[in-house]
PDB file of C-alpha atoms in Angstrom:
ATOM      1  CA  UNK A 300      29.265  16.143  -0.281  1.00 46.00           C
ATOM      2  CA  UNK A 301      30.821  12.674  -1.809  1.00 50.00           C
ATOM      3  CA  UNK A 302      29.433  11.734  -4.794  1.00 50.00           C
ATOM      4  CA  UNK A 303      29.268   8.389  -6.408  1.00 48.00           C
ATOM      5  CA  UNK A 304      30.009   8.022 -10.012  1.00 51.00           C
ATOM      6  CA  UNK A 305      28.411   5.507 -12.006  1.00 58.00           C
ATOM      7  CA  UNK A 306      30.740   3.327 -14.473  1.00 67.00           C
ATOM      8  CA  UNK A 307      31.029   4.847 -17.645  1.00 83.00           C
ATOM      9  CA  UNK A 308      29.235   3.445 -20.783  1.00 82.00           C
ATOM     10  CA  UNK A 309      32.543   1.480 -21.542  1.00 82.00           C
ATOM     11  CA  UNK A 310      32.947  -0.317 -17.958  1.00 86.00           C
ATOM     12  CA  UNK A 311      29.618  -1.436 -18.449  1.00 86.00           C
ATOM     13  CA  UNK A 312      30.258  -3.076 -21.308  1.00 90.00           C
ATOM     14  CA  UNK A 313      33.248  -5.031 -20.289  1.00 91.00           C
ATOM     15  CA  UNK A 314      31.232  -5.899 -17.503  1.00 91.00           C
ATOM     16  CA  UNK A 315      28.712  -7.768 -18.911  1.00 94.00           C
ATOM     17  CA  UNK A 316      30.778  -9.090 -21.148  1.00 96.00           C
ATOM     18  CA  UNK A 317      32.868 -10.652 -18.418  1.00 95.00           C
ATOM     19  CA  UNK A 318      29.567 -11.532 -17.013  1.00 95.00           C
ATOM     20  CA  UNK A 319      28.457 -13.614 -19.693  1.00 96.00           C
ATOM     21  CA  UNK A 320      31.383 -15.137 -20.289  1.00 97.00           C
ATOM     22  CA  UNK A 321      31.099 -16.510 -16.971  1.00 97.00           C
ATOM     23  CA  UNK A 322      27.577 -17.913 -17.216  1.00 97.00           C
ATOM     24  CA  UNK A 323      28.560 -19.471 -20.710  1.00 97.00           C
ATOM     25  CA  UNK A 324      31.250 -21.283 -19.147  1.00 97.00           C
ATOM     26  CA  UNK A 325      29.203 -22.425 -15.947  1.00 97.00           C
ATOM     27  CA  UNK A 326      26.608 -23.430 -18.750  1.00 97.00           C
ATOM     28  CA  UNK A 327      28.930 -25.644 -20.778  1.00 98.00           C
ATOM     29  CA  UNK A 328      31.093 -27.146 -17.428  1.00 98.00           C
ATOM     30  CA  UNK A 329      27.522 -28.210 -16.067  1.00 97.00           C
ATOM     31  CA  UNK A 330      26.082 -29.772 -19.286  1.00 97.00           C
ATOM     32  CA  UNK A 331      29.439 -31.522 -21.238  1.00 95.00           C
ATOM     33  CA  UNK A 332      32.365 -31.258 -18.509  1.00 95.00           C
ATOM     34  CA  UNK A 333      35.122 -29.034 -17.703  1.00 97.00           C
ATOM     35  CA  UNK A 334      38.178 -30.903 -19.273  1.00 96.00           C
ATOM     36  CA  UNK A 335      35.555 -31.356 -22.561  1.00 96.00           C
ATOM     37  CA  UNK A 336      35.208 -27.711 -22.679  1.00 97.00           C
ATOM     38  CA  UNK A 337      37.313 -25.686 -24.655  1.00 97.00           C
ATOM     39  CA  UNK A 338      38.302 -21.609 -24.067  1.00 97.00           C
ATOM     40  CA  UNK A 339      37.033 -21.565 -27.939  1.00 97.00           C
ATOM     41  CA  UNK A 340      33.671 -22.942 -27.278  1.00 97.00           C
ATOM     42  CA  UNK A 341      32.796 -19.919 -24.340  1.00 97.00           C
ATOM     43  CA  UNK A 342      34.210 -17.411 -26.233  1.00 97.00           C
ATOM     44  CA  UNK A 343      31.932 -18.693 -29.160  1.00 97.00           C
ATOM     45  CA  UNK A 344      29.057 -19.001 -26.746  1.00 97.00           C
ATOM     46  CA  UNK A 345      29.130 -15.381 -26.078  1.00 96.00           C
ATOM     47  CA  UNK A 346      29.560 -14.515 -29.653  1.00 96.00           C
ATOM     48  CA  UNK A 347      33.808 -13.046 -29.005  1.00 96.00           C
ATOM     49  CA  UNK A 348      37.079 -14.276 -30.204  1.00 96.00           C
ATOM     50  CA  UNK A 349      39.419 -16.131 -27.781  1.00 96.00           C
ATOM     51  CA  UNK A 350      41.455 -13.180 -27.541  1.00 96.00           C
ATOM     52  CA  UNK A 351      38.768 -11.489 -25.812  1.00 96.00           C
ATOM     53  CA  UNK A 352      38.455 -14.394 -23.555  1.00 97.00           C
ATOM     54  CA  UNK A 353      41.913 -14.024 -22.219  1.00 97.00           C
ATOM     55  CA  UNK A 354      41.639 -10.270 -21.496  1.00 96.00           C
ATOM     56  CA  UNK A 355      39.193 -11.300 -18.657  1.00 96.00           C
ATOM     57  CA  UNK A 356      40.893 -14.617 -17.274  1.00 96.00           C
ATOM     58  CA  UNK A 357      43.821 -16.238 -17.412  1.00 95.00           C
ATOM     59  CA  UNK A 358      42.007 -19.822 -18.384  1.00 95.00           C
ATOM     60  CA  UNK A 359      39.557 -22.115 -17.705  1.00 96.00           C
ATOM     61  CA  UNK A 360      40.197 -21.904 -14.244  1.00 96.00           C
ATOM     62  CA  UNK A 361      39.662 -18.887 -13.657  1.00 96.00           C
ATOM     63  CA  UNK A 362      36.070 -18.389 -15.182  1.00 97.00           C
ATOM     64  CA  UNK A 363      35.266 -21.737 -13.329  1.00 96.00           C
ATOM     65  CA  UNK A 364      35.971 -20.562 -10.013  1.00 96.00           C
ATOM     66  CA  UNK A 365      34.550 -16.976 -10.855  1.00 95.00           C
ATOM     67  CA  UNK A 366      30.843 -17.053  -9.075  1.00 93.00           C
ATOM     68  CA  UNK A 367      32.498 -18.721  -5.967  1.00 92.00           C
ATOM     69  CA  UNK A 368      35.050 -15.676  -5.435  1.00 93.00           C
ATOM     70  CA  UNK A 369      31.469 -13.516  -5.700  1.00 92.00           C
ATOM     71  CA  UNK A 370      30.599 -15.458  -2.666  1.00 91.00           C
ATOM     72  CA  UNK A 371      33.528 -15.519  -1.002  1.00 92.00           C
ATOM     73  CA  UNK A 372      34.047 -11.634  -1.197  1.00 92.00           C
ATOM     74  CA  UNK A 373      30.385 -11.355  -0.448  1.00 92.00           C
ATOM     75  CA  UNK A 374      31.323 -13.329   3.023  1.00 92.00           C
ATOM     76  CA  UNK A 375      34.522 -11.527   3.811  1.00 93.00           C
ATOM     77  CA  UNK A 376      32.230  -7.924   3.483  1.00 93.00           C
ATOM     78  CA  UNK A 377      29.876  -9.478   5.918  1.00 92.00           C
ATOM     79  CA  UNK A 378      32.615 -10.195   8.565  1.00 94.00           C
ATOM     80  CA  UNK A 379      34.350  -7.357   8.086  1.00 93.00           C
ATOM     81  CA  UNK A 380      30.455  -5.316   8.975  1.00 93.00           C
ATOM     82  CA  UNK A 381      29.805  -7.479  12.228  1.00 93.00           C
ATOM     83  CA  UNK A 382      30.124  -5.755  15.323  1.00 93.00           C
ATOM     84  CA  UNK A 383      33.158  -5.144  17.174  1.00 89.00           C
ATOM     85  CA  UNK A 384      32.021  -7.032  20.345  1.00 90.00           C
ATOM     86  CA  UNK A 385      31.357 -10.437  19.147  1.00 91.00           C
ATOM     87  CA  UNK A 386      33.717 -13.182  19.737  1.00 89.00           C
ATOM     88  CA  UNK A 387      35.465 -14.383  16.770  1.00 90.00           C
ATOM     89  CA  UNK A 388      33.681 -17.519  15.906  1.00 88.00           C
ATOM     90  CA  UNK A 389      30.380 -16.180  16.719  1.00 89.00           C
ATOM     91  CA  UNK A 390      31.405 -13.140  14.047  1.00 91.00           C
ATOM     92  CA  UNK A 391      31.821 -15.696  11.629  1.00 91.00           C
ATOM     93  CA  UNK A 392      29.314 -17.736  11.877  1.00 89.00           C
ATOM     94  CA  UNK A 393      26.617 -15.081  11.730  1.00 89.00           C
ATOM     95  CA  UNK A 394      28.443 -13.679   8.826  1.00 91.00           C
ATOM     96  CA  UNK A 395      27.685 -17.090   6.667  1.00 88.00           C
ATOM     97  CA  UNK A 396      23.830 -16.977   8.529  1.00 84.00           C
ATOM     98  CA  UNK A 397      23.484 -13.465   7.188  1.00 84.00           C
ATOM     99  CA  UNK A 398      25.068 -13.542   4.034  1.00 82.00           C
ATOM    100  CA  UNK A 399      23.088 -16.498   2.825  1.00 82.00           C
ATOM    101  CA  UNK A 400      19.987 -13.607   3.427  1.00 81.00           C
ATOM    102  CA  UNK A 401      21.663 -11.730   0.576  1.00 85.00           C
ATOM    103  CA  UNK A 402      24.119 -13.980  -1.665  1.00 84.00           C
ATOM    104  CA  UNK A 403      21.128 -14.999  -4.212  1.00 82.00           C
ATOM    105  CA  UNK A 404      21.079 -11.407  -4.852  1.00 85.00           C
ATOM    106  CA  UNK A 405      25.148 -11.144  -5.498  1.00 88.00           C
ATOM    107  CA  UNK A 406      25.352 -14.150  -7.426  1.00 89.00           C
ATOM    108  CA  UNK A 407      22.296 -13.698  -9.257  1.00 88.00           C
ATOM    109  CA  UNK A 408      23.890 -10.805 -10.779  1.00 88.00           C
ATOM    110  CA  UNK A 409      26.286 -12.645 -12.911  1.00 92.00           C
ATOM    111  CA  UNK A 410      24.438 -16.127 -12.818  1.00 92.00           C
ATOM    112  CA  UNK A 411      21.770 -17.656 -12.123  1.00 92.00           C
ATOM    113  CA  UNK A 412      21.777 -19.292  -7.959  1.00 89.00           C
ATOM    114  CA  UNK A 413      20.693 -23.266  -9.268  1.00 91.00           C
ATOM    115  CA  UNK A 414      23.862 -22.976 -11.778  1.00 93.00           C
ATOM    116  CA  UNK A 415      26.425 -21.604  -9.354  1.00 92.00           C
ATOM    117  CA  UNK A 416      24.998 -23.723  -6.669  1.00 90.00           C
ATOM    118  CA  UNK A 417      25.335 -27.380  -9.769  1.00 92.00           C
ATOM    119  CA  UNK A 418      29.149 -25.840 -10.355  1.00 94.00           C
ATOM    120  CA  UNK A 419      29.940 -27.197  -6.938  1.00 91.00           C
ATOM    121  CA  UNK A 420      29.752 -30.605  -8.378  1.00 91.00           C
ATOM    122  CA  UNK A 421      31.683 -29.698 -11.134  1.00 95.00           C
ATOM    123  CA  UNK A 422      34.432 -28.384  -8.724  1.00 95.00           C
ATOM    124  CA  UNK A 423      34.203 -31.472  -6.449  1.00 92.00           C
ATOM    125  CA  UNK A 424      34.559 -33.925  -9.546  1.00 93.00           C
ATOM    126  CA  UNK A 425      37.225 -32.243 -10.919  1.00 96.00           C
ATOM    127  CA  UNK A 426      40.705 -32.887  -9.621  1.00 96.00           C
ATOM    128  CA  UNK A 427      42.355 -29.900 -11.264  1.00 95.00           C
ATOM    129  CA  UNK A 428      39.101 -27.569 -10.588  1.00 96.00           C
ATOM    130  CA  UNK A 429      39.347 -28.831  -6.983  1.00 94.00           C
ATOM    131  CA  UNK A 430      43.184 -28.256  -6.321  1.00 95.00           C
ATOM    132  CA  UNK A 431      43.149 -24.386  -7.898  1.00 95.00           C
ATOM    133  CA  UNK A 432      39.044 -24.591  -5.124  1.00 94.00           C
ATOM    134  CA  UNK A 433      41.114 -25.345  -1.858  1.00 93.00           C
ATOM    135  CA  UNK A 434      44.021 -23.050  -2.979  1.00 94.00           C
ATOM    136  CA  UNK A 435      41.946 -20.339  -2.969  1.00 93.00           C
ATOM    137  CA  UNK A 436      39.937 -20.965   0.103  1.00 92.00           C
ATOM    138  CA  UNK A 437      43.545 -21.585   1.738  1.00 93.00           C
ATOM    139  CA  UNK A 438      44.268 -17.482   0.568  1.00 94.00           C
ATOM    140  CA  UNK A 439      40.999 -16.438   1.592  1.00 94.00           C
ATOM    141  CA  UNK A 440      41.830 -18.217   5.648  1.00 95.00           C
ATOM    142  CA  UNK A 441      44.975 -16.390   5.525  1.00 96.00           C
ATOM    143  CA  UNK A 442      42.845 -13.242   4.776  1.00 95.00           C
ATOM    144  CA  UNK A 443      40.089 -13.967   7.138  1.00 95.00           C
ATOM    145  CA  UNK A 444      42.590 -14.695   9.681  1.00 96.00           C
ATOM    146  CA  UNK A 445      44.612 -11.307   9.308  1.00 96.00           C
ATOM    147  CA  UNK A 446      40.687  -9.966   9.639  1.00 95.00           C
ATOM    148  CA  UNK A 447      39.882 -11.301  12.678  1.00 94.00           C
ATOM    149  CA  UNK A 448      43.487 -10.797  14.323  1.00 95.00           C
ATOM    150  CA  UNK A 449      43.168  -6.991  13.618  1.00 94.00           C
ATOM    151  CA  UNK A 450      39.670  -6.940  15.299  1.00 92.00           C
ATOM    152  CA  UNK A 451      40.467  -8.146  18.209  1.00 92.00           C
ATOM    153  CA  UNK A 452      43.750  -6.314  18.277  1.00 93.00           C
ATOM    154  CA  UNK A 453      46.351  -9.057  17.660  1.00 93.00           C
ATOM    155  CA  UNK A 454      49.552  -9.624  15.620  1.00 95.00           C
ATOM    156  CA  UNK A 455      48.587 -13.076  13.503  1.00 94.00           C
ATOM    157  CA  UNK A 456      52.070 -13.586  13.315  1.00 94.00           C
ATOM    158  CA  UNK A 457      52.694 -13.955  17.128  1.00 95.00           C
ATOM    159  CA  UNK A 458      49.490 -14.881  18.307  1.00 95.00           C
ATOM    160  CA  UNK A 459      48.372 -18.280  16.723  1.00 94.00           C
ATOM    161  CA  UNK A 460      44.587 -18.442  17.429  1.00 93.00           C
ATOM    162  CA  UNK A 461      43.013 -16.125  14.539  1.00 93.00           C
ATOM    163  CA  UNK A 462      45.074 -18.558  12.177  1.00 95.00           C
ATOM    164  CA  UNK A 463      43.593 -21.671  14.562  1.00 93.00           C
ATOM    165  CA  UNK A 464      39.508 -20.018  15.020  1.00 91.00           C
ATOM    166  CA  UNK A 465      39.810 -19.783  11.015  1.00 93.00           C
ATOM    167  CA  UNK A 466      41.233 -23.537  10.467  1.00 93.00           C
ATOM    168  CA  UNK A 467      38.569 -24.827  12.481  1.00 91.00           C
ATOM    169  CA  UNK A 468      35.805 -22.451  10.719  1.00 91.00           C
ATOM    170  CA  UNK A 469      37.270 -23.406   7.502  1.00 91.00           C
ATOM    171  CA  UNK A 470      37.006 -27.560   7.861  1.00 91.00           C
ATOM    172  CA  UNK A 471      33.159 -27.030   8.926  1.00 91.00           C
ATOM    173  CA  UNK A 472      32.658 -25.219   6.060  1.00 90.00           C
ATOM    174  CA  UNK A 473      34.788 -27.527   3.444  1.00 90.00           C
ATOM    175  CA  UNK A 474      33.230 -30.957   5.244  1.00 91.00           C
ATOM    176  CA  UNK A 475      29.280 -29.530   4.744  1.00 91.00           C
ATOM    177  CA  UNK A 476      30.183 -28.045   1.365  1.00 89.00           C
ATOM    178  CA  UNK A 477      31.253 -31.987   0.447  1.00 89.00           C
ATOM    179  CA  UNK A 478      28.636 -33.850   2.448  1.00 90.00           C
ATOM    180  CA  UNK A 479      26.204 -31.102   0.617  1.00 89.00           C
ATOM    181  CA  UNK A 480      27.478 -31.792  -2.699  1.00 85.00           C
ATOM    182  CA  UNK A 481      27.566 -35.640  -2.947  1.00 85.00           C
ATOM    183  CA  UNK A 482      23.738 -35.612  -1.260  1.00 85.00           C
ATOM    184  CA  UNK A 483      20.045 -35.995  -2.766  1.00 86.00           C
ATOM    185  CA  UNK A 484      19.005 -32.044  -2.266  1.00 87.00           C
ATOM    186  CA  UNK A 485      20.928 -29.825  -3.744  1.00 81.00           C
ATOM    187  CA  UNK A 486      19.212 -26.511  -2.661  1.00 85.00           C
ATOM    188  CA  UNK A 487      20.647 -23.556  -0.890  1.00 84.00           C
ATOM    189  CA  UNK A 488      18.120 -23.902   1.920  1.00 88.00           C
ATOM    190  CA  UNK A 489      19.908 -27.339   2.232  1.00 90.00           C
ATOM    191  CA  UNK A 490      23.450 -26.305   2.337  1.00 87.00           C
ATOM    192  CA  UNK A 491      22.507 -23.521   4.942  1.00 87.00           C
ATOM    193  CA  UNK A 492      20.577 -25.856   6.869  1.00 90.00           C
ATOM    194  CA  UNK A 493      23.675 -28.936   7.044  1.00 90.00           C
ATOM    195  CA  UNK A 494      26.343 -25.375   7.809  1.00 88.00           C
ATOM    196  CA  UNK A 495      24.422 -24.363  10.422  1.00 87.00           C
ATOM    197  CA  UNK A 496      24.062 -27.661  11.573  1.00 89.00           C
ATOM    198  CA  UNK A 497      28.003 -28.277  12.102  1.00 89.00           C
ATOM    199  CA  UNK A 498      28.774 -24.321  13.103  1.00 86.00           C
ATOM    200  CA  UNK A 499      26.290 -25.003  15.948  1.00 85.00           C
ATOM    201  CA  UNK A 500      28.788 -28.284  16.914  1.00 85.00           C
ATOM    202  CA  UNK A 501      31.790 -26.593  17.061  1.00 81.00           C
ATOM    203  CA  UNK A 502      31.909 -25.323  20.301  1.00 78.00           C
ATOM    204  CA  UNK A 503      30.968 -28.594  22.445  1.00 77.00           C
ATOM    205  CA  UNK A 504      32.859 -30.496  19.982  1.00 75.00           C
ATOM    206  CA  UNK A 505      36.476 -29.297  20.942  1.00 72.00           C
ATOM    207  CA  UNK A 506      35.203 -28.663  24.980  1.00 67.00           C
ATOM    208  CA  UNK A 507      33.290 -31.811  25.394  1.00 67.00           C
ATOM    209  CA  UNK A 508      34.281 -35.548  26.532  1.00 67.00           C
ATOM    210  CA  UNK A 509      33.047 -37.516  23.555  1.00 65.00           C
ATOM    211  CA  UNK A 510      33.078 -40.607  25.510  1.00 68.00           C
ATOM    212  CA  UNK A 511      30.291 -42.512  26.851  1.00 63.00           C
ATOM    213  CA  UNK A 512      29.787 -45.023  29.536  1.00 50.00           C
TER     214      UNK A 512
END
């Protein structure tokens, strides 16, 4: 019989250490700015030297963008659990539906949801926070795409329409994640409710004649 074994005493510790680190830096980029907060002012927040900072991250960056990977990872499970049958962009859009049913309880693990969900803003204002933002969503296509060419049996590097169902899953989700963030209600319920909005668009929008009489 498989046994799971719990992270020793010392894990733990680095673990919530890494934790708060994070939340201290969400803190302090929601309340003074990112380019106004320094690596010495999280570290202090959390009560370790700099040092310590860099043995978790590699900068700023990298704590910034920290409960978003959470997410992201969180989604990617989520696709990778949906049944074999379903047609790609169906399997991905029920994979954001359902994961928003459990992501409070991911993020909420390292952060609270109303600071990683006030971080967005941070990352949209931010032109350096935004670049590393759609760098790392670009990675995570490539990976989705690879995900959904090996379900449905395909080489992504011959066959182009994993790489294409992703692009087009990938703009619905970056437009509604801006439209979201620049808007007057910043809740989750809001940002599901605008997503599912556009997912439910995609299919008439590239087989339909827009025009009208």
């Amino acid at each position: 019989m498989n046994t799971v074994t719990a992270p020793g005493l010392r894990e733990r510790k680095k673990q919530r250490t890494r934790d708060a680190l994070v939340r201290a830096a969400l803190e302090l980029f929601t309340t003074q700015g990112y380019e106004q907060t320094t690596v010495d002012e999280i570290a202090a927040a959390v009560d370790v030297s700099q040092r310590t900072f860099f043995r978790y991250f590699a900068g700023k960056e990298d704590a910034a963008l920290a409960a978003q990977r959470l997410a992201v990872d969180h989604f990617v499970a989520a696709l990778s659990a949906r049944p074999a049958q379903e047609a790609p962009l169906e399997a991905l859009r029920r994979a954001v539906q359902d994961g928003w049913d459990t992501l409070h309880e991911v993020v909420e693990s390292v952060v609270p949801i109303e600071l990683y969900l006030r971080m967005y803003r941070v990352i949209e204002s931010t032109p350096v926070l935004l670049a590393a933002y759609l760098r790392s969503a670009t990675e995570t296509e490539e990976q989705i795409a690879r995900l959904i060419a090996e379900r449905e049996g395909l080489d992504v590097d011959t066959d182009p329409r994993p790489r294409v169902a992703v692009a087009v899953f990938g703009g619905v989700i970056r437009v509604t994640e801006r439209l979201w963030s620049a808007g007057d209600d910043f809740s989750m319920e809001a940002l599901r409710a605008l997503t599912s909005a556009y997912l439910d668009q995609v299919g008439p929008a590239l087989a339909a004649d827009w025009r009208t009489a």
